Amino acid sequence: MKLLYVASVLPKRSETFVYREVLALGDRGHQVSIASVHAPQSGLGDDRIDALGSRAVPVYGQGLGGKIAVYRDATRNKLWRPVRGIFETPMSYWPKYQFQAEAGYALARRVRDLGIEHIHAHMAHVPTTIAMHAAEALGVTFSFTGHAADLFRDRSALKSKLNRAAFVACISRWHRGFYQRMTDLPDAKMPIIRCGVEVSERPARGGVGILAVGRLVEKKGFDVLIKAVAQMDQPFPLTIVGDGPERAVLESLIHQFDLADRVKLMGAMDNKAIRGLMCEAALVVLPCRVSRDGDQDGIPVVLMEAMAEGVAVVSGDLPAIRELIEPGKTGELVEPGNVDQLRETLTVLLHEDERRAALADSGRAWVADEFSQARNIDRLEHAFRMALGGGGEARVPSSGGSAVGVGV
């Protein structure tokens, strides 16, 4: 198949699931072109990943010249038509949405000689707006995968996109239900396709301390984690990997509780280094919550990766995360924002090696069964074939049963 992937930044350090899909599809013989709305990131610790950035088709380009190029290429397409979905957005957003549509027309011109058969976007806001209009200009189908902020905080014309897409890849059953509250599309048009991860051959064992990984933003709950660690009787170390706007707040808490010798903010790291740190940790913790602006996580990939490495995990109790973590079986969940409950849970797990190992083993088995990259690339391939009228060419692995009883 000749596919085009569209993402805000491709490749991007924090969006491992996107470039993994692109590479995995390429390994299966598909011709996958990529388009990056903004400049790709480099130095991600893997030559194959960095090579993706070198061949990414730019969508916006750089500065004023890039915007002028969008208008120029969109006009040359001679495909001006009513912009679908614009009336679903606030009037103040119309100029941006119009520009994103034109960027889609411009992208269509830039890839018109590649023989693209289908376009897939990650993130339901800007990348999908661009993909939808590029597909319209090329006369091909499109699909998208929605995740978190793109659905809750930065949503735009989502109902129109749901109805026009050939299919919508749902990273959880909760996401499918969320979409179906907006439209009456059948399950067949909303296949469950997880963000897949590689499962290690040997589970990690013998780690010490706590590891947390993610953007330093309110919804990740790292402030709650630091407060919980501050209240623990024993000085277990905490390492936080990532960067973001909340860094100063977290640094202030570390200073307030005199935790400089126990809590380390490591900044952003490449995925290979992060998975190495996971193998050295006793627990991977991500106390997710709903932020004040309504943003929340879907199913954080870092939790899947930790479970795939055989490390026990603790997370905030959010709807989609319940499909990954069943308390007492594949990990532990705590009430979002509850410092005392988080402290108690961490204290118990860090002292009970056998319980922690049992959670790690069960979690690793569940991820291998339902969230592995191989299984979910199978599902994705099938969805693409169905979109292209090739139903029956590939078997769809189930995404229903659970050996551990997780609510799916």
mmCIF file of C-alpha atoms in Angstrom:
data_model
loop_
_atom_site.group_PDB
_atom_site.id
_atom_site.type_symbol
_atom_site.label_atom_id
_atom_site.label_comp_id
_atom_site.label_asym_id
_atom_site.label_seq_id
_atom_site.Cartn_x
_atom_site.Cartn_y
_atom_site.Cartn_z
ATOM 1 C CA MET A 1 0.000 0.000 0.000
ATOM 2 C CA LYS A 2 1.088 3.580 -0.632
ATOM 3 C CA LEU A 3 0.297 5.525 2.496
ATOM 4 C CA LEU A 4 0.887 9.061 3.762
ATOM 5 C CA TYR A 5 1.214 9.711 7.502
ATOM 6 C CA VAL A 6 0.551 13.211 8.829
ATOM 7 C CA ALA A 7 1.527 14.371 12.321
ATOM 8 C CA SER A 8 2.288 17.667 14.043
ATOM 9 C CA VAL A 9 5.970 16.783 14.374
ATOM 10 C CA LEU A 10 7.256 13.591 12.763
ATOM 11 C CA PRO A 11 9.392 12.175 14.187
ATOM 12 C CA LYS A 12 8.956 13.541 17.706
ATOM 13 C CA ARG A 13 10.712 12.358 20.846
ATOM 14 C CA SER A 14 7.542 12.111 22.924
ATOM 15 C CA GLU A 15 5.415 10.469 20.210
ATOM 16 C CA THR A 16 7.208 7.163 19.801
ATOM 17 C CA PHE A 17 3.993 5.421 18.767
ATOM 18 C CA VAL A 18 3.800 7.394 15.499
ATOM 19 C CA TYR A 19 7.270 6.731 14.140
ATOM 20 C CA ARG A 20 7.074 3.110 15.312
ATOM 21 C CA GLU A 21 3.971 2.601 13.165
ATOM 22 C CA VAL A 22 5.672 4.174 10.156
ATOM 23 C CA LEU A 23 8.789 2.017 10.524
ATOM 24 C CA ALA A 24 6.808 -1.172 11.180
ATOM 25 C CA LEU A 25 4.604 -0.647 8.118
ATOM 26 C CA GLY A 26 7.717 0.010 6.035
ATOM 27 C CA ASP A 27 9.265 -3.216 7.336
ATOM 28 C CA ARG A 28 6.182 -5.046 6.041
ATOM 29 C CA GLY A 29 6.781 -3.733 2.547
ATOM 30 C CA HIS A 30 4.396 -0.787 2.429
ATOM 31 C CA GLN A 31 5.476 2.528 0.930
ATOM 32 C CA VAL A 32 4.920 5.029 3.735
ATOM 33 C CA SER A 33 5.550 8.708 3.059
ATOM 34 C CA ILE A 34 5.393 11.161 5.934
ATOM 35 C CA ALA A 35 4.384 14.792 6.340
ATOM 36 C CA SER A 36 5.321 16.896 9.347
ATOM 37 C CA VAL A 37 3.235 19.985 10.091
ATOM 38 C CA HIS A 38 6.151 21.535 11.979
ATOM 39 C CA ALA A 39 9.879 20.821 11.679
ATOM 40 C CA PRO A 40 10.834 17.225 12.594
ATOM 41 C CA GLN A 41 13.003 16.581 15.632
ATOM 42 C CA SER A 42 16.437 15.003 15.270
ATOM 43 C CA GLY A 43 18.982 13.354 17.536
ATOM 44 C CA LEU A 44 16.460 10.828 18.815
ATOM 45 C CA GLY A 45 19.020 8.116 19.476
ATOM 46 C CA ASP A 46 18.348 5.945 16.421
ATOM 47 C CA ASP A 47 19.587 6.469 12.863
ATOM 48 C CA ARG A 48 16.399 4.976 11.378
ATOM 49 C CA ILE A 49 14.256 7.448 13.270
ATOM 50 C CA ASP A 50 16.440 10.414 12.376
ATOM 51 C CA ALA A 51 16.306 9.317 8.730
ATOM 52 C CA LEU A 52 12.524 9.697 8.808
ATOM 53 C CA GLY A 53 12.889 13.382 9.551
ATOM 54 C CA SER A 54 15.184 13.885 6.593
ATOM 55 C CA ARG A 55 12.504 12.683 4.187
ATOM 56 C CA ALA A 56 9.469 14.299 5.806
ATOM 57 C CA VAL A 57 7.400 16.504 3.497
ATOM 58 C CA PRO A 58 6.986 19.913 5.182
ATOM 59 C CA VAL A 59 3.433 21.163 5.631
ATOM 60 C CA TYR A 60 3.834 24.668 7.037
ATOM 61 C CA GLY A 61 7.499 25.264 6.342
ATOM 62 C CA GLN A 62 9.440 27.922 8.201
ATOM 63 C CA GLY A 63 8.304 31.478 8.977
ATOM 64 C CA LEU A 64 6.415 33.797 6.662
ATOM 65 C CA GLY A 65 7.911 32.162 3.588
ATOM 66 C CA GLY A 66 6.403 28.837 4.597
ATOM 67 C CA LYS A 67 2.948 30.366 4.988
ATOM 68 C CA ILE A 68 3.208 32.093 1.617
ATOM 69 C CA ALA A 69 4.179 28.751 0.069
ATOM 70 C CA VAL A 70 1.036 27.174 1.544
ATOM 71 C CA TYR A 71 -1.207 29.762 -0.117
ATOM 72 C CA ARG A 72 0.742 29.491 -3.375
ATOM 73 C CA ASP A 73 0.513 25.712 -3.550
ATOM 74 C CA ALA A 74 -3.109 25.636 -2.436
ATOM 75 C CA THR A 75 -4.043 28.114 -5.178
ATOM 76 C CA ARG A 76 -2.181 26.134 -7.831
ATOM 77 C CA ASN A 77 -4.243 23.089 -6.971
ATOM 78 C CA LYS A 78 -7.305 24.932 -8.250
ATOM 79 C CA LEU A 79 -9.322 22.960 -5.748
ATOM 80 C CA TRP A 80 -10.920 25.746 -3.759
ATOM 81 C CA ARG A 81 -14.219 24.581 -2.322
ATOM 82 C CA PRO A 82 -16.253 24.975 0.893
ATOM 83 C CA VAL A 83 -14.101 24.058 3.884
ATOM 84 C CA ARG A 84 -15.725 21.077 5.558
ATOM 85 C CA GLY A 85 -16.291 21.311 9.286
ATOM 86 C CA ILE A 86 -15.484 24.989 9.703
ATOM 87 C CA PHE A 87 -18.900 25.792 11.211
ATOM 88 C CA GLU A 88 -18.253 23.261 13.998
ATOM 89 C CA THR A 89 -15.462 25.492 15.302
ATOM 90 C CA PRO A 90 -15.766 28.811 17.157
ATOM 91 C CA MET A 91 -15.863 31.801 14.815
ATOM 92 C CA SER A 92 -12.602 33.076 16.294
ATOM 93 C CA TYR A 93 -10.927 29.864 15.078
ATOM 94 C CA TRP A 94 -12.163 30.116 11.481
ATOM 95 C CA PRO A 95 -9.045 31.817 10.056
ATOM 96 C CA LYS A 96 -6.777 29.106 11.525
ATOM 97 C CA TYR A 97 -9.061 26.329 10.326
ATOM 98 C CA GLN A 98 -9.222 27.862 6.848
ATOM 99 C CA PHE A 99 -5.416 28.011 6.763
ATOM 100 C CA GLN A 100 -5.165 24.372 7.875
ATOM 101 C CA ALA A 101 -7.518 23.379 5.059
ATOM 102 C CA GLU A 102 -5.380 25.282 2.574
ATOM 103 C CA ALA A 103 -2.315 23.561 4.018
ATOM 104 C CA GLY A 104 -4.040 20.274 3.205
ATOM 105 C CA TYR A 105 -4.557 21.367 -0.402
ATOM 106 C CA ALA A 106 -0.922 22.486 -0.568
ATOM 107 C CA LEU A 107 0.244 19.137 0.846
ATOM 108 C CA ALA A 108 -1.793 17.341 -1.802
ATOM 109 C CA ARG A 109 0.104 19.206 -4.486
ATOM 110 C CA ARG A 110 3.449 18.363 -2.909
ATOM 111 C CA VAL A 111 2.758 14.614 -2.778
ATOM 112 C CA ARG A 112 0.672 14.255 -5.944
ATOM 113 C CA ASP A 113 3.382 12.297 -7.777
ATOM 114 C CA LEU A 114 3.801 9.697 -5.015
ATOM 115 C CA GLY A 115 0.698 7.717 -5.906
ATOM 116 C CA ILE A 116 -0.730 8.026 -2.381
ATOM 117 C CA GLU A 117 -3.705 5.691 -1.869
ATOM 118 C CA HIS A 118 -4.673 6.577 1.696
ATOM 119 C CA ILE A 119 -3.768 9.218 4.296
ATOM 120 C CA HIS A 120 -3.588 8.567 8.034
ATOM 121 C CA ALA A 121 -3.160 11.257 10.703
ATOM 122 C CA HIS A 122 -2.178 11.056 14.336
ATOM 123 C CA MET A 123 -3.951 13.620 16.525
ATOM 124 C CA ALA A 124 -7.523 14.591 15.752
ATOM 125 C CA HIS A 125 -7.037 18.341 15.594
ATOM 126 C CA VAL A 126 -4.618 20.090 13.183
ATOM 127 C CA PRO A 127 -3.018 17.001 11.529
ATOM 128 C CA THR A 128 -6.437 15.474 10.798
ATOM 129 C CA THR A 129 -7.819 18.750 9.438
ATOM 130 C CA ILE A 130 -4.870 18.847 7.038
ATOM 131 C CA ALA A 131 -5.143 15.146 6.187
ATOM 132 C CA MET A 132 -8.889 15.406 5.530
ATOM 133 C CA HIS A 133 -8.476 18.226 3.012
ATOM 134 C CA ALA A 134 -5.392 16.697 1.403
ATOM 135 C CA ALA A 135 -7.348 13.488 0.895
ATOM 136 C CA GLU A 136 -10.216 15.471 -0.602
ATOM 137 C CA ALA A 137 -7.843 17.141 -3.040
ATOM 138 C CA LEU A 138 -6.209 13.835 -4.030
ATOM 139 C CA GLY A 139 -9.477 11.922 -4.221
ATOM 140 C CA VAL A 140 -8.353 9.289 -1.706
ATOM 141 C CA THR A 141 -9.566 8.054 1.672
ATOM 142 C CA PHE A 142 -8.270 9.174 5.050
ATOM 143 C CA SER A 143 -8.338 7.990 8.651
ATOM 144 C CA PHE A 144 -7.029 9.205 11.967
ATOM 145 C CA THR A 145 -6.064 8.240 15.504
ATOM 146 C CA GLY A 146 -7.179 10.524 18.322
ATOM 147 C CA HIS A 147 -5.365 10.615 21.643
ATOM 148 C CA ALA A 148 -5.769 13.198 24.425
ATOM 149 C CA ALA A 149 -5.457 16.992 24.217
ATOM 150 C CA ASP A 150 -6.517 16.834 20.566
ATOM 151 C CA LEU A 151 -9.886 15.456 21.723
ATOM 152 C CA PHE A 152 -10.455 17.224 25.023
ATOM 153 C CA ARG A 153 -8.688 20.587 25.041
ATOM 154 C CA ASP A 154 -8.001 21.414 21.376
ATOM 155 C CA ARG A 155 -10.879 19.691 19.604
ATOM 156 C CA SER A 156 -11.891 21.048 16.192
ATOM 157 C CA ALA A 157 -14.637 19.819 13.829
ATOM 158 C CA LEU A 158 -14.418 16.349 15.362
ATOM 159 C CA LYS A 159 -17.912 15.239 14.365
ATOM 160 C CA SER A 160 -17.261 16.118 10.716
ATOM 161 C CA LYS A 161 -13.978 14.232 10.784
ATOM 162 C CA LEU A 162 -15.586 11.168 12.367
ATOM 163 C CA ASN A 163 -18.302 11.071 9.725
ATOM 164 C CA ARG A 164 -15.984 11.628 6.750
ATOM 165 C CA ALA A 165 -13.130 9.296 7.726
ATOM 166 C CA ALA A 166 -12.908 5.844 6.163
ATOM 167 C CA PHE A 167 -12.239 4.631 9.720
ATOM 168 C CA VAL A 168 -11.150 5.992 13.070
ATOM 169 C CA ALA A 169 -8.480 4.048 14.954
ATOM 170 C CA CYS A 170 -9.548 3.897 18.607
ATOM 171 C CA ILE A 171 -6.738 3.449 21.107
ATOM 172 C CA SER A 172 -9.257 2.235 23.694
ATOM 173 C CA ARG A 173 -12.843 1.081 23.981
ATOM 174 C CA TRP A 174 -13.436 4.173 26.082
ATOM 175 C CA HIS A 175 -12.353 6.323 23.114
ATOM 176 C CA ARG A 176 -14.790 4.446 20.873
ATOM 177 C CA GLY A 177 -17.619 5.190 23.289
ATOM 178 C CA PHE A 178 -16.538 8.838 23.444
ATOM 179 C CA TYR A 179 -16.772 9.105 19.645
ATOM 180 C CA GLN A 180 -20.080 7.274 19.473
ATOM 181 C CA ARG A 181 -21.653 9.808 21.801
ATOM 182 C CA MET A 182 -21.146 12.281 18.923
ATOM 183 C CA THR A 183 -22.126 10.112 15.984
ATOM 184 C CA ASP A 184 -23.886 6.826 15.309
ATOM 185 C CA LEU A 185 -21.029 5.179 13.412
ATOM 186 C CA PRO A 186 -20.818 1.390 13.836
ATOM 187 C CA ASP A 187 -17.998 -0.400 15.617
ATOM 188 C CA ALA A 188 -16.664 -1.616 12.259
ATOM 189 C CA LYS A 189 -15.704 1.969 11.364
ATOM 190 C CA MET A 190 -14.041 2.416 14.747
ATOM 191 C CA PRO A 191 -11.647 -0.509 15.161
ATOM 192 C CA ILE A 192 -9.675 -0.847 18.387
ATOM 193 C CA ILE A 193 -6.051 -0.288 17.376
ATOM 194 C CA ARG A 194 -3.739 0.259 20.329
ATOM 195 C CA CYS A 195 -0.515 2.228 20.297
ATOM 196 C CA GLY A 196 1.701 -0.834 20.166
ATOM 197 C CA VAL A 197 4.989 -1.405 21.996
ATOM 198 C CA GLU A 198 7.798 -3.915 21.703
ATOM 199 C CA VAL A 199 7.765 -6.506 24.475
ATOM 200 C CA SER A 200 11.173 -7.361 25.907
ATOM 201 C CA GLU A 201 12.353 -10.959 25.787
ATOM 202 C CA ARG A 202 13.405 -10.915 29.434
ATOM 203 C CA PRO A 203 11.527 -9.050 32.165
ATOM 204 C CA ALA A 204 13.425 -6.553 34.278
ATOM 205 C CA ARG A 205 14.177 -7.536 37.877
ATOM 206 C CA GLY A 206 15.910 -6.116 40.920
ATOM 207 C CA GLY A 207 15.382 -2.402 40.289
ATOM 208 C CA VAL A 208 15.278 0.216 43.033
ATOM 209 C CA GLY A 209 13.461 3.508 43.360
ATOM 210 C CA ILE A 210 10.686 5.168 41.360
ATOM 211 C CA LEU A 211 10.756 6.337 37.753
ATOM 212 C CA ALA A 212 8.269 8.758 36.174
ATOM 213 C CA VAL A 213 8.319 9.737 32.501
ATOM 214 C CA GLY A 214 6.263 12.307 30.618
ATOM 215 C CA ARG A 215 5.875 15.933 29.660
ATOM 216 C CA LEU A 216 5.994 18.201 32.677
ATOM 217 C CA VAL A 217 2.370 19.290 32.433
ATOM 218 C CA GLU A 218 -0.463 19.419 34.953
ATOM 219 C CA LYS A 219 -2.317 16.333 33.721
ATOM 220 C CA LYS A 220 0.649 14.028 34.478
ATOM 221 C CA GLY A 221 0.375 14.705 38.223
ATOM 222 C CA PHE A 222 4.107 14.898 38.932
ATOM 223 C CA ASP A 223 3.482 17.466 41.683
ATOM 224 C CA VAL A 224 1.293 14.891 43.428
ATOM 225 C CA LEU A 225 4.069 12.334 43.090
ATOM 226 C CA ILE A 226 6.690 14.634 44.602
ATOM 227 C CA LYS A 227 4.402 15.409 47.547
ATOM 228 C CA ALA A 228 3.780 11.685 48.095
ATOM 229 C CA VAL A 229 7.511 10.910 48.042
ATOM 230 C CA ALA A 230 8.125 13.739 50.504
ATOM 231 C CA GLN A 231 5.772 12.055 52.992
ATOM 232 C CA MET A 232 7.312 8.577 52.738
ATOM 233 C CA ASP A 233 9.199 7.339 55.799
ATOM 234 C CA GLN A 234 12.048 5.812 53.813
ATOM 235 C CA PRO A 235 14.108 7.906 51.370
ATOM 236 C CA PHE A 236 13.299 6.061 48.143
ATOM 237 C CA PRO A 237 14.785 7.903 45.139
ATOM 238 C CA LEU A 238 12.561 9.379 42.414
ATOM 239 C CA THR A 239 13.718 10.121 38.878
ATOM 240 C CA ILE A 240 11.487 12.207 36.604
ATOM 241 C CA VAL A 241 12.280 12.223 32.863
ATOM 242 C CA GLY A 242 10.762 14.869 30.624
ATOM 243 C CA ASP A 243 10.464 18.581 30.118
ATOM 244 C CA GLY A 244 7.659 21.078 29.908
ATOM 245 C CA PRO A 245 5.990 24.177 31.339
ATOM 246 C CA GLU A 246 5.578 22.776 34.869
ATOM 247 C CA ARG A 247 9.311 22.338 35.441
ATOM 248 C CA ALA A 248 9.639 25.457 37.612
ATOM 249 C CA VAL A 249 6.689 24.347 39.758
ATOM 250 C CA LEU A 250 8.278 20.936 40.312
ATOM 251 C CA GLU A 251 11.658 22.461 41.103
ATOM 252 C CA SER A 252 9.969 24.672 43.685
ATOM 253 C CA LEU A 253 8.362 21.648 45.347
ATOM 254 C CA ILE A 254 11.672 19.801 45.432
ATOM 255 C CA HIS A 255 13.214 22.789 47.178
ATOM 256 C CA GLN A 256 10.225 23.244 49.518
ATOM 257 C CA PHE A 257 10.418 19.651 50.771
ATOM 258 C CA ASP A 258 14.231 19.525 50.779
ATOM 259 C CA LEU A 259 14.298 16.616 48.287
ATOM 260 C CA ALA A 260 17.271 17.590 46.138
ATOM 261 C CA ASP A 261 19.169 14.465 47.211
ATOM 262 C CA ARG A 262 16.210 12.161 46.428
ATOM 263 C CA VAL A 263 14.329 13.653 43.467
ATOM 264 C CA LYS A 264 16.045 14.260 40.129
ATOM 265 C CA LEU A 265 14.581 16.074 37.118
ATOM 266 C CA MET A 266 16.473 14.610 34.175
ATOM 267 C CA GLY A 267 14.976 16.572 31.290
ATOM 268 C CA ALA A 268 14.038 14.988 27.970
ATOM 269 C CA MET A 269 15.737 11.733 26.926
ATOM 270 C CA ASP A 270 15.522 9.438 23.916
ATOM 271 C CA ASN A 271 13.384 6.324 24.100
ATOM 272 C CA LYS A 272 16.275 3.880 24.245
ATOM 273 C CA ALA A 273 17.713 5.624 27.313
ATOM 274 C CA ILE A 274 14.290 5.736 28.964
ATOM 275 C CA ARG A 275 13.717 2.017 28.556
ATOM 276 C CA GLY A 276 17.146 1.442 30.082
ATOM 277 C CA LEU A 277 16.087 3.466 33.124
ATOM 278 C CA MET A 278 12.900 1.432 33.373
ATOM 279 C CA CYS A 279 14.910 -1.732 33.817
ATOM 280 C CA GLU A 280 16.706 -0.114 36.764
ATOM 281 C CA ALA A 281 13.491 0.984 38.537
ATOM 282 C CA ALA A 282 11.334 -0.842 41.057
ATOM 283 C CA LEU A 283 8.219 1.070 39.954
ATOM 284 C CA VAL A 284 7.142 3.278 37.079
ATOM 285 C CA VAL A 285 4.571 5.792 38.303
ATOM 286 C CA LEU A 286 2.347 8.202 36.384
ATOM 287 C CA PRO A 287 -0.353 9.702 38.644
ATOM 288 C CA CYS A 288 -2.486 11.072 35.800
ATOM 289 C CA ARG A 289 -5.451 13.364 36.397
ATOM 290 C CA VAL A 290 -7.770 15.700 34.481
ATOM 291 C CA SER A 291 -6.167 19.144 34.250
ATOM 292 C CA ARG A 292 -8.021 22.382 34.875
ATOM 293 C CA ASP A 293 -8.388 23.016 31.125
ATOM 294 C CA GLY A 294 -10.050 19.608 30.636
ATOM 295 C CA ASP A 295 -7.054 17.788 29.195
ATOM 296 C CA GLN A 296 -6.397 14.201 30.210
ATOM 297 C CA ASP A 297 -4.395 11.209 29.065
ATOM 298 C CA GLY A 298 -5.684 8.388 26.921
ATOM 299 C CA ILE A 299 -3.502 5.340 27.550
ATOM 300 C CA PRO A 300 0.019 6.629 28.186
ATOM 301 C CA VAL A 301 2.563 4.741 26.124
ATOM 302 C CA VAL A 302 5.130 5.004 28.914
ATOM 303 C CA LEU A 303 2.975 2.741 31.084
ATOM 304 C CA MET A 304 2.750 0.160 28.298
ATOM 305 C CA GLU A 305 6.507 0.320 27.778
ATOM 306 C CA ALA A 306 7.204 -0.180 31.471
ATOM 307 C CA MET A 307 4.863 -3.158 31.620
ATOM 308 C CA ALA A 308 6.475 -4.561 28.471
ATOM 309 C CA GLU A 309 9.840 -4.360 30.251
ATOM 310 C CA GLY A 310 8.445 -6.297 33.207
ATOM 311 C CA VAL A 311 8.240 -3.373 35.637
ATOM 312 C CA ALA A 312 5.280 -2.853 37.976
ATOM 313 C CA VAL A 313 3.278 0.342 37.364
ATOM 314 C CA VAL A 314 1.072 2.740 39.315
ATOM 315 C CA SER A 315 -1.187 5.291 37.613
ATOM 316 C CA GLY A 316 -3.983 7.726 38.236
ATOM 317 C CA ASP A 317 -7.408 6.153 37.761
ATOM 318 C CA LEU A 318 -8.746 7.512 34.457
ATOM 319 C CA PRO A 319 -11.309 5.760 32.212
ATOM 320 C CA ALA A 320 -9.082 4.671 29.315
ATOM 321 C CA ILE A 321 -6.222 3.647 31.611
ATOM 322 C CA ARG A 322 -8.524 1.052 33.206
ATOM 323 C CA GLU A 323 -8.208 -0.930 29.970
ATOM 324 C CA LEU A 324 -4.476 -1.244 30.594
ATOM 325 C CA ILE A 325 -4.285 -1.534 34.373
ATOM 326 C CA GLU A 326 -6.544 -3.726 36.490
ATOM 327 C CA PRO A 327 -5.831 -2.922 40.126
ATOM 328 C CA GLY A 328 -4.209 -5.803 41.966
ATOM 329 C CA LYS A 329 -3.535 -7.744 38.757
ATOM 330 C CA THR A 330 -1.666 -5.747 36.118
ATOM 331 C CA GLY A 331 -0.703 -2.755 38.250
ATOM 332 C CA GLU A 332 -2.279 -0.345 40.697
ATOM 333 C CA LEU A 333 -4.542 2.692 40.264
ATOM 334 C CA VAL A 334 -4.976 5.572 42.688
ATOM 335 C CA GLU A 335 -7.524 8.343 42.888
ATOM 336 C CA PRO A 336 -6.246 11.283 40.813
ATOM 337 C CA GLY A 337 -4.749 13.972 43.016
ATOM 338 C CA ASN A 338 -4.879 11.868 46.193
ATOM 339 C CA VAL A 339 -1.431 12.307 47.751
ATOM 340 C CA ASP A 340 -2.106 10.064 50.767
ATOM 341 C CA GLN A 341 -3.392 7.142 48.703
ATOM 342 C CA LEU A 342 -0.448 7.415 46.330
ATOM 343 C CA ARG A 343 2.024 7.491 49.237
ATOM 344 C CA GLU A 344 0.426 4.411 50.827
ATOM 345 C CA THR A 345 0.382 2.493 47.534
ATOM 346 C CA LEU A 346 4.021 3.270 46.787
ATOM 347 C CA THR A 347 5.117 2.380 50.312
ATOM 348 C CA VAL A 348 3.398 -1.017 50.187
ATOM 349 C CA LEU A 349 4.728 -1.937 46.752
ATOM 350 C CA LEU A 350 8.288 -0.845 47.466
ATOM 351 C CA HIS A 351 8.342 -3.059 50.572
ATOM 352 C CA GLU A 352 6.586 -6.135 49.122
ATOM 353 C CA ASP A 353 8.890 -7.589 46.481
ATOM 354 C CA GLU A 354 6.717 -10.634 45.702
ATOM 355 C CA ARG A 355 3.571 -8.583 45.203
ATOM 356 C CA ARG A 356 5.433 -6.141 42.985
ATOM 357 C CA ALA A 357 6.887 -8.998 40.913
ATOM 358 C CA ALA A 358 3.451 -10.598 40.495
ATOM 359 C CA LEU A 359 1.995 -7.316 39.199
ATOM 360 C CA ALA A 360 4.937 -6.943 36.821
ATOM 361 C CA ASP A 361 4.561 -10.463 35.422
ATOM 362 C CA SER A 362 0.817 -10.169 34.912
ATOM 363 C CA GLY A 363 1.141 -6.704 33.407
ATOM 364 C CA ARG A 364 3.800 -7.867 30.964
ATOM 365 C CA ALA A 365 1.633 -10.805 29.844
ATOM 366 C CA TRP A 366 -1.375 -8.502 29.283
ATOM 367 C CA VAL A 367 0.644 -6.028 27.225
ATOM 368 C CA ALA A 368 2.138 -8.848 25.157
ATOM 369 C CA ASP A 369 -1.361 -10.164 24.452
ATOM 370 C CA GLU A 370 -3.203 -6.924 23.677
ATOM 371 C CA PHE A 371 -0.782 -4.019 23.245
ATOM 372 C CA SER A 372 2.151 -5.507 21.350
ATOM 373 C CA GLN A 373 3.230 -3.700 18.219
ATOM 374 C CA ALA A 374 2.982 -6.788 16.016
ATOM 375 C CA ARG A 375 -0.634 -7.448 16.971
ATOM 376 C CA ASN A 376 -1.693 -3.842 16.486
ATOM 377 C CA ILE A 377 0.111 -3.402 13.175
ATOM 378 C CA ASP A 378 -1.919 -6.423 12.016
ATOM 379 C CA ARG A 379 -5.082 -4.588 13.033
ATOM 380 C CA LEU A 380 -3.939 -1.385 11.366
ATOM 381 C CA GLU A 381 -3.024 -3.144 8.117
ATOM 382 C CA HIS A 382 -6.458 -4.719 8.003
ATOM 383 C CA ALA A 383 -8.161 -1.359 8.541
ATOM 384 C CA PHE A 384 -6.136 0.184 5.707
ATOM 385 C CA ARG A 385 -7.008 -2.700 3.390
ATOM 386 C CA MET A 386 -10.684 -2.357 4.204
ATOM 387 C CA ALA A 387 -10.491 1.384 3.478
ATOM 388 C CA LEU A 388 -8.959 0.582 0.100
ATOM 389 C CA GLY A 389 -11.624 -1.987 -0.710
ATOM 390 C CA GLY A 390 -9.468 -5.014 0.062
ATOM 391 C CA GLY A 391 -11.566 -6.631 2.750
ATOM 392 C CA GLY A 392 -10.711 -10.211 3.520
ATOM 393 C CA GLU A 393 -7.035 -9.930 2.584
ATOM 394 C CA ALA A 394 -5.884 -9.868 6.183
ATOM 395 C CA ARG A 395 -7.099 -11.475 9.389
ATOM 396 C CA VAL A 396 -8.064 -9.090 12.161
ATOM 397 C CA PRO A 397 -6.662 -10.138 15.531
ATOM 398 C CA SER A 398 -9.325 -9.804 18.230
ATOM 399 C CA SER A 399 -9.271 -6.912 20.652
ATOM 400 C CA GLY A 400 -11.835 -8.159 23.034
ATOM 401 C CA GLY A 401 -10.873 -10.933 25.410
ATOM 402 C CA SER A 402 -8.594 -10.530 28.380
ATOM 403 C CA ALA A 403 -6.915 -13.296 30.284
ATOM 404 C CA VAL A 404 -6.725 -11.059 33.327
ATOM 405 C CA GLY A 405 -10.244 -9.670 33.247
ATOM 406 C CA VAL A 406 -9.495 -6.071 32.360
ATOM 407 C CA GLY A 407 -12.707 -4.289 31.459
ATOM 408 C CA VAL A 408 -12.573 -4.608 27.670
#
